[in-house]
Amino acid sequence: MSKKIKIKSASEAANKVIEWGESRNIETCFDRAEKMKPCPIGETGACCKMCHMGPCRLVGKNAEEEVRGVCGASLATVVARNLVRMAAGGSACHGDHGRDMAFTLLAVANGEAKDYRIKDVRKLYRVAGYLDIEFEGRPVNDVARDVATKLIEDFGRQRGEMNFLKRAPQKTQERWKKWGIAPRGLDREIAESLDRTTMGMDADPESLLNHALKVSLANGWGGSMISTDVTDILFGTPTPVKAEASLGIFKEDEVNVVIHGHEPMLAEMLVEVVSDPEMIAYAKSKGAKGINLGGMCCTANEVMMRHGIPSAGGLTNQELSIMTGLIETMVVDVQCIMPALSELSKKFHTKFITTSPKARIPGARHIEFDEHRAKEIAREIVKAAIDNYPNRKSEGSHVTDKYPVVAGFSHEYIEYMQGGKFRGSFRPLNDAIMAGRVRGVVGLAGCDNPRVPATGLHKYLATELIKNDVLIVSTGCSSVACGGAGYLTPEMALENAGPGLREVCEAIGIPPILHLGACVDNTRILTIASAMAAEGGLSDEIGGMPAVGIAPEWMSEKAIAIGCYFAASGVPVIFGGESPVRASKEVTRIMTEVWFERFRGALVFEPDPEKILAMTLDYIDKARAALKLKKYEPGKFGTEKVLMDMAARREIEKAARPHLGL
Ligand code: NFS
């Protein structure tokens, strides 16, 4: 393998395909990232495009003190405005996903989306409880209608506060109130983000950045949390499931369909349709042995968590999967879809299908998804894939690398696995942290990125953190990166985790890296942190926990919104790559020091992975010291309540899920 190629991805499978593509002059995001250097002004946040007296570039020596835009805006104002718009963009994206889910629930409750049904009534009741909706003795669809209606109000609410804010610990809520960042409705906060950042509006960096937190909270405790909850209600709350990951999941003798994007509505239908005997018989009539559905990006996470559908990878694997030459159809819904797929698919036999009116791509075939005709549309897509099977050509880079994965760790299951159906709680985890067996918890999340050896930072941090007895909860492309490297198995703990974490993992029977789901499921981490605060013994709010969020390869505005809602909720967050606010020392100071003082969270940017690791452990150790917990010393633990032993754990597992074999 050439040296040039080695640095592109940290995944061997990906590198094989990249190398194959290079030998045929097929361009990918890795090549484009090399050619397209980031704009040195925009990258630092110093470019203002808010009006047409500019764009103004606030650069030069002493720019912070001396340079002003035509309107007189300072560098800190410009940098802060740009960050607010990123947070609003990301919140809009995740928020719309949540909105689509809520409207689907409403359609199901009204009997208008007949191909879906409510799979998890218990979860529906739990959510109804959060919303003060009566559920005892009422027809399920009536409860679902009320839940959906009340959640939809969270988008357009003009005054008051969003429904789920009260799920946060009291102290965390008080901080939001004190600093005026408890969001009203998602749409209102997004509209205000655009309003505030228009020429001649808010010029105070602190006030602007406060709004970045507010709009992001509307995403975290609103749009995204709604998405997670409604998806669980409709399609089931995940429990551990075995699957596979990496580019080797495609089958040479089957029709391969890839579902890529984020919203699970179409994906869920595809899961059903590909196992329909009539469809399989049709595939056989075209010479294939069956139909193989694979996922890509966060849709992959949704269907892996609930059905064990394999994942071909995250953001940077989307082009590579087409280059295997094995894909009959790549069907996409929304978000993180590279427009490059359209031209690329034409070089192969792959049919590229878009399905969302919000995400049309020139050159793609468009089959619009409509939840009212979900199965019919899914059948049309699968049939098109089967019809395309005889067109498969010999070219492509058929890699075989794939790894076993255990996914499906919803917050409900994490609670359950710490004591069973009746004794489930976060006590054992809190105790293990207090005793120093588990040093702390890290949420490893966000995109993978062609500007670094893709997936490499996730892999590096995942291994180093678990060696240091840090339990990892992962989501999104981070989960995919870990899965595609073979890290999402309980055996991984035995081989790599530090002694304390290993003991805990063995006792409970879990991997050291828990795959929590898609990017919207970062909200499961908020729920877990709130439950840990309620359990007692650690911090009584989310802030102050020995916990850190990391998005080492982030690229999306959605990641910025996530970073901001975690910071506002009390979690120090570290992002890799160059800082998009580094032009302004003042903005950087507010996001690190001022936010930490007010909310006990922060959003820090650090390109050096070793420094990210050191900073993470430092945040954790300082939080431990402030909580007066036992000093972390590898291999030396304090006393704690005995965790349920392996045998007792297995008994519960056997009874609950005999097919798991964990
Ligand atoms: Ni979230 Fe990143 Fe996209 Fe999912 Fe992946 S790129 S911000 S992880 S797929 S949304």
Short mmCIF file of C-alpha atoms and ligand atoms in Angstrom, two decimals, residues 94 262 297-298 315 335-336 446-447 476-477 519 555-556 558-559, ligand 1:
data_model
loop_
_atom_site.label_atom_id
_atom_site.label_comp_id
_atom_site.label_asym_id
_atom_site.label_seq_id
_atom_site.Cartn_x
_atom_site.Cartn_y
_atom_site.Cartn_z
CA HIS A 94 -31.97 17.30 14.06
CA HIS A 262 -30.93 9.42 9.27
CA CYS A 297 -24.31 6.53 8.68
CA CYS A 298 -27.00 7.11 11.30
CA LEU A 315 -19.68 9.39 6.65
CA GLN A 335 -28.55 14.45 6.19
CA CYS A 336 -24.85 13.67 5.69
CA GLY A 446 -19.81 12.74 16.09
CA CYS A 447 -18.67 12.39 12.53
CA GLY A 476 -23.33 8.09 15.50
CA CYS A 477 -20.28 7.73 13.32
CA CYS A 519 -26.60 10.95 16.55
CA MET A 555 -17.45 18.23 10.65
CA SER A 556 -21.20 18.92 10.80
CA LYS A 558 -25.18 19.19 13.96
CA ALA A 559 -22.08 18.33 15.96
NI1 NFS B 1 -23.86 12.98 13.61
FE1 NFS B 1 -21.81 13.69 11.88
FE2 NFS B 1 -23.74 12.39 10.09
FE3 NFS B 1 -24.62 10.90 11.97
FE4 NFS B 1 -22.22 10.70 11.11
S1 NFS B 1 -21.51 12.51 10.17
S2 NFS B 1 -22.94 14.95 13.36
S3 NFS B 1 -22.85 10.85 13.31
S4 NFS B 1 -23.95 10.32 10.01
S5 NFS B 1 -25.24 12.92 11.86
#
